Amino acid sequence: MIELKEENIEAVFQEAIDMIQPQNSRLVSITKRVEAIDPLSFYDAAKQLRTERLYWSSTAEAYTLVGTGCAFEITAIKDRFETAEQEWHNLLNDAVSNNPYDVPGTGIVSMGGAAFDPEKEKTKLWANFEPIRFTVPEYLLTEYENDFYFTMNIMVRADDHPRQLANQLREMEGQLLNGTPRYESDTQIVGRHEISPEKWKQTVKLATEEIRQQKVEKIVLAREVRLKLDKEADSGNILRKLLNTQSNSFIFSFERGKDCFIGATPERLVKIRQNSLFSTCLAGTAPRGETEEEDARISHNLFHDQKNRGEHDFVVQMMKKAIENYCTDIEIPNEPVVYPLKNLQHLYTPVTARMKKDYTILDIIKKLHPTPALGGTPRKESVAFIRKHELLDRGWYGAPVGWLDNRDNGEFAVAIRSGLLQGDEASLFAGCGVVKDSDPEEEYEETNIKLTPMLSVLGGAE
């Protein structure tokens, strides 16, 4: 990648154009600091431009990325992580960047995700979502440590005119940064269809039989609930409600065509900042109590519950094994803590390490996904069972979503507590870890608890 220090936008474009061979093009990226803005105003303004939008927020860190448009996209079917990695490096090798800020998530940033299982037969439900897709947005707003940055990415050809390109970017900058929030009225759920709940319970029973025969230790089974809304859902409005209700979560939205995959997940898969790795083991779930005393009792029971502790330990051991060849200085506490959210509480263990040279966040993601919390243990056998018996095409549910930048920073979460918006309809997803003593009715009730955050923002009961 070529780094330019020129401050004049026209000069940046002219210098980039001078380096392009006829009939070729290259990505030019320009970043500037801007005045504070509500990221959701930017998101709403992008809707008026009728371009696809992307949103990522780590609420615990007040860190937000909002993208719109597509300057470059990466998709793949076979060898999807390797192909995405190669195309990303090819793009960066030929790109021109003008970014004076050492701020993660500025400059050339790619946002996207992948399907849970690319070998599972794809249904029309996820027709707009590829097995893997990353988008370099044309326009990107980054909020970091109370400062705001605006990045413009554009593919430039040898016959382009610098002033015309600069004027185009300035016009878009004005529209996106000077928009006002749009508050839509809330949706209401007018119909709810659970996809074959009794058959799902039978699948849970079948999984316990498989486990008792010692063919596998744990299998995670997910199910779908289809909702009918009183009007078309507005993803900006839903993001607002998630931000207000789901603290300590990673809140995301990825639009593809008329569909939008959206959610608020508490589960970080991996974060990398300046070669430091941070990850999260999050497995074992219980509801919150209605009183402090009840909440403390539920928390105590969760911490000492053998099933939940065993499920959590599966994840911890897998995490350690997955990163040990890519990292040094690995630190993992001996015991979890209870991590409270608004509707749920989880067993939580943090992981830190240092990345070895020449490895990237995509190497780690490929090794980690799917975690025992979303697939099971052992991975190959549990995912094979899911592929054969689960009633659901998970699509991007339960899979990695997030971002990476041209300076090897990045962050991905596991896309749980999520839903797929499709006009005035939506599909919500929830899963649970099945072990040999699992009771189908209890597992069914656990999935109902996990559906609560998305149901509440779509107009269902708290």
Coordinates of C-alpha atoms in Angstrom, one line a residue:
M1 CA 0.0 0.0 0.0
I2 CA 1.2 3.5 -0.8
E3 CA 0.9 6.1 2.0
L4 CA 0.4 9.7 0.9
K5 CA 0.8 12.7 3.2
E6 CA -0.7 15.3 0.8
E7 CA -3.5 17.2 2.5
N8 CA -5.2 18.5 -0.7
I9 CA -7.8 16.0 -1.9
E10 CA -7.4 16.9 -5.6
A11 CA -3.6 16.4 -5.2
V12 CA -4.1 13.0 -3.6
F13 CA -6.3 11.9 -6.6
Q14 CA -3.9 13.4 -9.1
E15 CA -0.9 11.6 -7.6
A16 CA -2.9 8.3 -7.5
I17 CA -4.1 8.7 -11.1
D18 CA -0.5 9.3 -12.3
M19 CA 0.5 5.9 -10.9
I20 CA -2.4 4.0 -12.7
Q21 CA -1.8 2.2 -16.0
P22 CA -4.4 2.7 -18.7
Q23 CA -7.5 0.4 -18.3
N24 CA -6.6 -0.3 -14.7
S25 CA -7.9 1.1 -11.4
R26 CA -6.9 1.3 -7.8
L27 CA -8.5 2.0 -4.5
V28 CA -7.9 5.5 -3.0
S29 CA -8.7 6.1 0.6
I30 CA -8.8 9.5 2.3
T31 CA -9.4 10.0 6.1
K32 CA -10.1 13.2 7.9
R33 CA -11.2 14.1 11.5
V34 CA -14.7 15.6 11.7
E35 CA -16.9 17.2 14.3
A36 CA -18.9 14.9 16.7
I37 CA -22.0 13.4 15.1
D38 CA -24.5 10.8 16.2
P39 CA -23.5 7.7 14.3
L40 CA -27.2 6.8 13.8
S41 CA -27.8 10.1 12.1
F42 CA -25.1 9.1 9.6
Y43 CA -26.8 5.7 9.3
D44 CA -30.2 7.3 8.7
A45 CA -28.7 9.7 6.2
A46 CA -27.3 6.8 4.2
K47 CA -30.8 5.3 3.9
Q48 CA -31.9 8.4 2.0
L49 CA -29.1 7.8 -0.5
R50 CA -30.5 4.3 -1.1
T51 CA -27.2 2.5 -0.5
E52 CA -26.5 -0.6 1.6
R53 CA -25.4 0.1 5.1
L54 CA -23.2 -1.5 7.7
Y55 CA -23.1 -0.9 11.4
W56 CA -20.8 -2.1 14.2
S57 CA -20.6 -0.9 17.8
S58 CA -18.8 -2.1 20.9
T59 CA -20.9 -0.5 23.5
A60 CA -18.6 -1.2 26.4
E61 CA -15.9 0.8 24.6
A62 CA -18.0 3.5 22.9
Y63 CA -16.5 2.4 19.6
T64 CA -18.6 2.6 16.5
L65 CA -18.2 2.0 12.7
V66 CA -20.9 3.0 10.2
G67 CA -20.4 2.3 6.6
T68 CA -22.4 2.9 3.4
G69 CA -21.9 2.0 -0.2
C70 CA -19.5 -0.4 -1.7
A71 CA -16.1 0.6 -3.0
F72 CA -14.9 -3.0 -3.1
E73 CA -16.3 -6.3 -2.1
I74 CA -14.8 -9.7 -1.4
T75 CA -16.9 -12.9 -1.7
A76 CA -16.0 -16.5 -1.9
I77 CA -17.6 -20.0 -1.9
K78 CA -14.6 -22.4 -1.7
D79 CA -11.7 -21.9 0.6
R80 CA -13.6 -18.9 1.8
F81 CA -11.2 -17.5 4.5
E82 CA -8.1 -18.2 2.4
T83 CA -9.6 -16.6 -0.6
A84 CA -10.8 -13.5 1.4
E85 CA -7.4 -13.1 2.9
Q86 CA -5.7 -13.2 -0.5
E87 CA -8.1 -10.8 -2.1
W88 CA -7.7 -8.4 0.8
H89 CA -3.9 -8.4 0.5
N90 CA -4.1 -8.0 -3.2
L91 CA -6.4 -4.9 -2.7
L92 CA -4.1 -3.4 -0.1
N93 CA -0.9 -4.0 -2.1
D94 CA -2.2 -1.7 -4.9
A95 CA -4.1 0.8 -2.8
V96 CA -3.3 4.4 -2.1
S97 CA -4.1 5.7 1.4
N98 CA -4.1 9.2 2.9
N99 CA -4.7 8.5 6.6
P100 CA -2.5 10.5 9.2
Y101 CA -4.3 8.9 12.2
D102 CA -3.2 5.9 14.1
V103 CA -6.7 5.0 14.9
P104 CA -8.2 1.4 14.5
G105 CA -11.0 1.3 12.1
T106 CA -10.0 4.2 10.0
G107 CA -8.5 4.2 6.5
I108 CA -9.2 1.0 4.4
V109 CA -11.7 -1.0 6.5
S110 CA -13.5 -4.1 5.4
M111 CA -16.8 -5.0 7.2
G112 CA -18.7 -8.3 6.9
G113 CA -19.1 -11.8 7.9
A114 CA -19.6 -15.4 6.9
A115 CA -22.1 -18.3 7.0
F116 CA -22.1 -20.7 9.9
D117 CA -21.7 -23.7 7.7
P118 CA -21.0 -23.3 4.0
E119 CA -21.6 -27.0 3.4
K120 CA -25.2 -26.7 4.6
E121 CA -27.7 -26.5 1.8
K122 CA -28.6 -22.8 1.4
T123 CA -32.3 -21.8 1.5
K124 CA -34.1 -18.8 0.0
L125 CA -34.1 -17.3 3.6
W126 CA -30.5 -16.4 3.2
A127 CA -30.4 -15.8 -0.6
N128 CA -28.8 -12.4 -0.2
F129 CA -26.0 -13.5 2.1
E130 CA -22.9 -15.2 0.6
P131 CA -20.8 -17.9 2.4
I132 CA -18.4 -15.0 3.1
R133 CA -18.6 -11.3 2.2
F134 CA -16.6 -8.3 3.1
T135 CA -17.3 -4.8 2.0
V136 CA -15.0 -1.8 1.9
P137 CA -17.6 1.0 2.3
E138 CA -17.4 4.0 0.1
Y139 CA -18.0 6.2 3.1
L140 CA -17.2 5.3 6.7
L141 CA -17.7 7.0 10.0
T142 CA -15.5 5.9 12.9
E143 CA -16.1 6.9 16.5
Y144 CA -13.1 6.2 18.7
E145 CA -12.4 7.6 22.2
N146 CA -14.9 10.4 21.7
D147 CA -13.2 11.5 18.4
F148 CA -14.8 11.1 15.0
Y149 CA -13.2 10.3 11.6
F150 CA -14.6 10.2 8.1
T151 CA -13.1 7.9 5.5
M152 CA -13.8 8.0 1.8
N153 CA -12.9 5.0 -0.3
I154 CA -13.2 5.1 -4.1
M155 CA -11.9 3.1 -7.0
V156 CA -10.0 5.5 -9.3
R157 CA -9.2 4.9 -13.0
A158 CA -6.5 6.4 -15.2
D159 CA -9.0 8.6 -17.1
D160 CA -10.7 10.1 -14.0
H161 CA -10.5 13.8 -13.2
P162 CA -9.2 14.8 -9.7
R163 CA -11.5 17.8 -9.3
Q164 CA -14.6 15.9 -10.3
L165 CA -13.8 13.1 -7.9
A166 CA -13.1 15.6 -5.0
N167 CA -16.3 17.5 -5.6
Q168 CA -18.2 14.2 -5.6
L169 CA -16.7 13.2 -2.2
R170 CA -17.4 16.7 -0.7
E171 CA -21.1 16.5 -1.8
M172 CA -21.5 13.1 -0.2
E173 CA -19.7 14.2 2.9
G174 CA -22.1 17.1 3.4
Q175 CA -25.2 14.9 3.0
L176 CA -23.9 12.2 5.4
L177 CA -22.4 14.3 8.1
N178 CA -25.2 17.0 8.2
G179 CA -28.2 14.7 8.3
T180 CA -30.7 14.7 11.2
P181 CA -31.9 11.6 13.0
R182 CA -35.1 9.9 11.7
Y183 CA -37.3 8.4 14.4
E184 CA -39.7 5.9 13.0
S185 CA -42.6 4.6 15.1
D186 CA -42.1 1.2 16.7
T187 CA -43.1 -2.0 15.0
Q188 CA -45.6 -4.3 16.7
I189 CA -45.6 -8.1 16.3
V190 CA -48.9 -9.2 14.8
G191 CA -48.0 -12.8 14.1
R192 CA -45.6 -15.4 15.5
H193 CA -44.8 -18.8 13.9
E194 CA -42.5 -21.2 15.6
I195 CA -40.8 -23.5 13.1
S196 CA -41.7 -27.1 14.1
P197 CA -41.1 -26.8 17.9
E198 CA -42.0 -30.4 18.6
K199 CA -39.8 -31.7 15.9
W200 CA -37.0 -29.5 17.3
K201 CA -37.5 -31.1 20.7
Q202 CA -37.2 -34.5 19.1
T203 CA -33.9 -33.5 17.5
V204 CA -32.7 -32.5 21.0
K205 CA -33.6 -36.0 22.2
L206 CA -31.8 -37.5 19.2
A207 CA -28.8 -35.5 20.1
T208 CA -28.7 -36.8 23.7
E209 CA -28.9 -40.3 22.4
E210 CA -25.9 -39.6 20.1
I211 CA -24.0 -38.2 23.0
R212 CA -24.8 -41.2 25.3
Q213 CA -23.4 -43.5 22.6
Q214 CA -20.2 -41.4 23.0
K215 CA -20.1 -40.4 19.4
V216 CA -19.9 -36.7 20.5
E217 CA -19.8 -34.8 23.8
K218 CA -21.9 -31.8 23.0
I219 CA -24.2 -30.6 20.2
V220 CA -25.6 -27.0 19.9
L221 CA -29.0 -26.9 18.3
A222 CA -30.7 -23.7 17.1
R223 CA -34.2 -23.0 16.0
E224 CA -36.1 -20.2 14.2
V225 CA -39.1 -18.1 15.0
R226 CA -40.8 -16.3 12.2
L227 CA -42.5 -13.0 12.9
K228 CA -45.1 -10.9 11.1
L229 CA -44.9 -7.2 11.9
D230 CA -47.5 -4.5 11.5
K231 CA -45.2 -2.6 9.1
E232 CA -41.7 -2.7 7.5
A233 CA -39.0 -2.7 10.2
D234 CA -36.6 0.2 10.2
S235 CA -33.1 -1.1 11.1
G236 CA -32.0 2.4 12.4
N237 CA -34.8 2.4 14.9
I238 CA -34.0 -1.1 16.0
L239 CA -30.4 -0.2 16.4
R240 CA -31.4 2.7 18.7
K241 CA -33.4 0.3 20.9
L242 CA -30.6 -2.2 21.0
L243 CA -28.2 0.5 22.1
N244 CA -30.5 1.6 24.8
T245 CA -31.3 -1.8 26.1
Q246 CA -28.3 -4.1 25.5
S247 CA -25.3 -2.8 27.3
N248 CA -21.9 -4.7 27.2
S249 CA -22.8 -6.0 23.7
F250 CA -21.6 -5.9 20.2
I251 CA -24.4 -4.3 18.1
F252 CA -24.3 -4.9 14.4
S253 CA -26.3 -4.5 11.2
F254 CA -25.5 -5.7 7.7
E255 CA -27.8 -4.9 4.9
R256 CA -27.9 -6.9 1.7
G257 CA -30.5 -5.9 -0.8
K258 CA -33.8 -5.6 1.0
D259 CA -32.7 -7.9 3.8
C260 CA -30.9 -6.9 7.0
F261 CA -29.1 -9.1 9.5
I262 CA -29.1 -7.3 12.9
G263 CA -28.5 -8.1 16.5
A264 CA -26.8 -7.5 19.8
T265 CA -24.4 -10.2 20.8
P266 CA -22.5 -10.4 24.1
E267 CA -19.9 -12.8 22.6
R268 CA -16.7 -11.5 21.3
L269 CA -14.8 -14.0 19.1
V270 CA -11.5 -12.1 18.8
K271 CA -10.2 -8.6 18.8
I272 CA -6.7 -7.5 17.7
R273 CA -5.1 -4.2 18.5
Q274 CA -1.4 -3.6 17.6
N275 CA -0.7 -7.4 17.7
S276 CA -2.4 -7.8 21.1
L277 CA -5.2 -10.4 21.0
F278 CA -8.3 -10.4 23.2
S279 CA -11.0 -13.0 23.2
T280 CA -13.9 -14.1 25.2
C281 CA -15.2 -17.5 26.4
L282 CA -18.9 -17.1 26.9
A283 CA -21.0 -20.2 27.5
G284 CA -23.5 -21.1 30.2
T285 CA -26.7 -19.0 30.4
A286 CA -29.4 -18.1 32.9
P287 CA -32.1 -15.4 33.1
R288 CA -31.8 -12.3 35.3
G289 CA -33.8 -12.2 38.6
E290 CA -36.7 -9.8 39.2
T291 CA -35.1 -8.8 42.6
E292 CA -31.6 -8.4 43.8
E293 CA -31.9 -11.5 46.0
E294 CA -33.4 -13.6 43.2
D295 CA -30.7 -12.3 40.8
A296 CA -27.9 -13.2 43.2
R297 CA -29.4 -16.7 43.7
I298 CA -29.6 -17.4 40.0
S299 CA -26.1 -16.1 39.6
H300 CA -24.8 -18.4 42.3
N301 CA -26.7 -21.4 40.8
L302 CA -25.3 -20.7 37.4
F303 CA -21.7 -20.5 38.7
H304 CA -22.1 -23.8 40.5
D305 CA -24.2 -25.7 37.9
Q306 CA -22.3 -28.7 36.6
K307 CA -23.8 -28.6 33.1
N308 CA -23.1 -25.0 32.5
R309 CA -19.6 -25.2 34.0
G310 CA -18.8 -28.2 31.8
E311 CA -20.2 -26.4 28.7
H312 CA -18.1 -23.3 29.6
D313 CA -14.9 -25.4 30.1
F314 CA -15.4 -26.9 26.6
V315 CA -15.1 -23.4 25.2
V316 CA -12.1 -22.4 27.3
Q317 CA -10.1 -25.5 26.4
M318 CA -10.9 -25.1 22.7
M319 CA -9.9 -21.5 22.8
K320 CA -6.5 -22.3 24.3
K321 CA -5.8 -25.0 21.8
A322 CA -6.9 -22.9 18.8
I323 CA -4.6 -19.9 19.4
E324 CA -1.5 -21.6 20.9
N325 CA 0.2 -22.0 17.5
Y326 CA -0.5 -18.4 16.5
C327 CA 0.2 -16.6 19.8
T328 CA 2.6 -16.2 22.7
D329 CA 2.0 -14.9 26.3
I330 CA -1.4 -16.6 26.5
E331 CA -3.3 -15.7 29.7
I332 CA -6.5 -17.4 30.8
P333 CA -8.0 -17.3 34.3
N334 CA -8.6 -20.6 36.1
E335 CA -12.3 -19.9 36.8
P336 CA -15.1 -17.9 35.0
V337 CA -17.1 -15.1 36.4
V338 CA -20.8 -14.3 35.9
Y339 CA -21.3 -11.7 33.3
P340 CA -24.7 -9.9 33.6
L341 CA -26.7 -8.4 30.7
K342 CA -30.2 -6.8 30.8
N343 CA -32.1 -10.0 30.1
L344 CA -29.5 -12.7 30.7
Q345 CA -26.4 -13.6 32.5
H346 CA -23.5 -15.8 31.3
L347 CA -20.4 -17.5 32.5
Y348 CA -17.4 -15.5 31.2
T349 CA -13.7 -16.0 30.9
P350 CA -11.4 -13.4 29.2
V351 CA -8.4 -14.5 27.1
T352 CA -5.3 -12.3 26.2
A353 CA -2.2 -13.1 24.1
R354 CA 0.3 -11.7 21.7
M355 CA 0.0 -12.5 18.0
K356 CA 3.0 -14.1 16.3
K357 CA 4.4 -12.4 13.2
D358 CA 2.8 -13.0 9.8
Y359 CA -0.5 -14.2 11.3
T360 CA -3.8 -12.2 10.9
I361 CA -7.2 -12.0 12.5
L362 CA -8.6 -14.2 9.7
D363 CA -6.2 -17.0 10.6
I364 CA -7.6 -16.9 14.2
I365 CA -11.2 -16.8 13.0
K366 CA -10.8 -19.7 10.8
K367 CA -9.3 -21.7 13.7
L368 CA -11.9 -20.6 16.2
H369 CA -15.1 -21.0 14.2
P370 CA -17.4 -22.6 15.1
T371 CA -16.7 -22.5 18.9
P372 CA -18.1 -25.2 21.1
A373 CA -20.7 -22.7 22.3
L374 CA -22.2 -22.6 18.8
G375 CA -21.3 -25.9 17.3
G376 CA -20.3 -28.5 19.9
T377 CA -17.5 -30.9 20.8
P378 CA -15.8 -32.4 18.9
R379 CA -16.3 -29.8 16.2
K380 CA -16.3 -32.1 13.1
E381 CA -18.8 -34.6 14.5
S382 CA -21.1 -32.0 16.1
V383 CA -21.3 -29.8 13.0
A384 CA -22.0 -32.9 10.9
F385 CA -24.9 -33.7 13.2
I386 CA -26.2 -30.1 12.9
R387 CA -25.9 -30.2 9.1
K388 CA -27.9 -33.4 8.9
H389 CA -30.6 -33.0 11.5
E390 CA -31.1 -29.3 12.4
L391 CA -34.2 -27.9 10.8
L392 CA -32.7 -24.5 10.2
D393 CA -30.4 -22.9 7.6
R394 CA -28.4 -20.8 10.0
G395 CA -26.9 -18.5 7.4
W396 CA -24.9 -15.9 9.2
Y397 CA -26.5 -16.7 12.5
G398 CA -23.9 -18.1 15.0
A399 CA -21.0 -17.1 12.7
P400 CA -18.3 -14.4 12.8
V401 CA -19.3 -10.8 11.9
G402 CA -17.0 -7.8 12.3
W403 CA -14.3 -5.8 10.6
L404 CA -10.6 -5.5 9.9
D405 CA -8.4 -2.6 8.7
N406 CA -5.2 -2.2 6.7
R407 CA -3.1 -1.9 9.8
D408 CA -4.0 -5.5 11.0
N409 CA -6.5 -4.3 13.6
G410 CA -9.9 -5.9 13.7
E411 CA -12.7 -7.3 15.8
F412 CA -15.2 -10.1 15.3
A413 CA -18.1 -11.3 17.4
V414 CA -20.3 -14.4 17.2
A415 CA -23.6 -13.4 15.7
I416 CA -26.1 -14.6 18.3
R417 CA -29.1 -12.7 19.8
S418 CA -29.9 -11.8 16.2
G419 CA -32.5 -11.7 13.5
L420 CA -33.0 -11.4 9.8
L421 CA -35.3 -8.5 8.8
Q422 CA -37.2 -8.9 5.5
G423 CA -39.6 -6.0 5.0
D424 CA -42.5 -6.5 7.4
E425 CA -41.3 -10.0 8.4
A426 CA -38.4 -11.2 10.5
S427 CA -36.7 -14.5 11.5
L428 CA -35.2 -14.7 15.0
F429 CA -32.7 -17.4 16.0
A430 CA -31.7 -19.0 19.3
G431 CA -29.7 -22.1 20.3
C432 CA -28.6 -24.1 23.3
G433 CA -25.9 -26.6 24.1
V434 CA -27.2 -30.2 24.3
V435 CA -25.3 -32.7 26.5
K436 CA -26.2 -36.3 27.6
D437 CA -28.6 -35.2 30.4
S438 CA -30.3 -32.4 28.5
D439 CA -34.1 -32.2 28.8
P440 CA -35.8 -31.1 25.6
E441 CA -38.4 -29.0 27.4
E442 CA -35.8 -27.2 29.4
E443 CA -33.6 -26.5 26.3
Y444 CA -36.7 -25.2 24.6
E445 CA -37.3 -22.8 27.5
E446 CA -33.7 -21.7 27.3
T447 CA -34.1 -20.7 23.7
N448 CA -37.2 -18.7 24.6
I449 CA -35.1 -16.7 27.1
K450 CA -32.4 -16.1 24.4
L451 CA -35.1 -14.8 22.0
T452 CA -36.2 -12.1 24.5
P453 CA -33.7 -9.3 23.5
M454 CA -34.7 -9.3 19.8
L455 CA -38.4 -9.9 20.5
S456 CA -38.5 -6.8 22.8
V457 CA -37.0 -4.4 20.2
L458 CA -39.4 -5.7 17.5
G459 CA -42.5 -5.0 19.6
G460 CA -42.8 -8.1 21.8
A461 CA -43.1 -8.2 25.5
E462 CA -40.0 -7.4 27.6

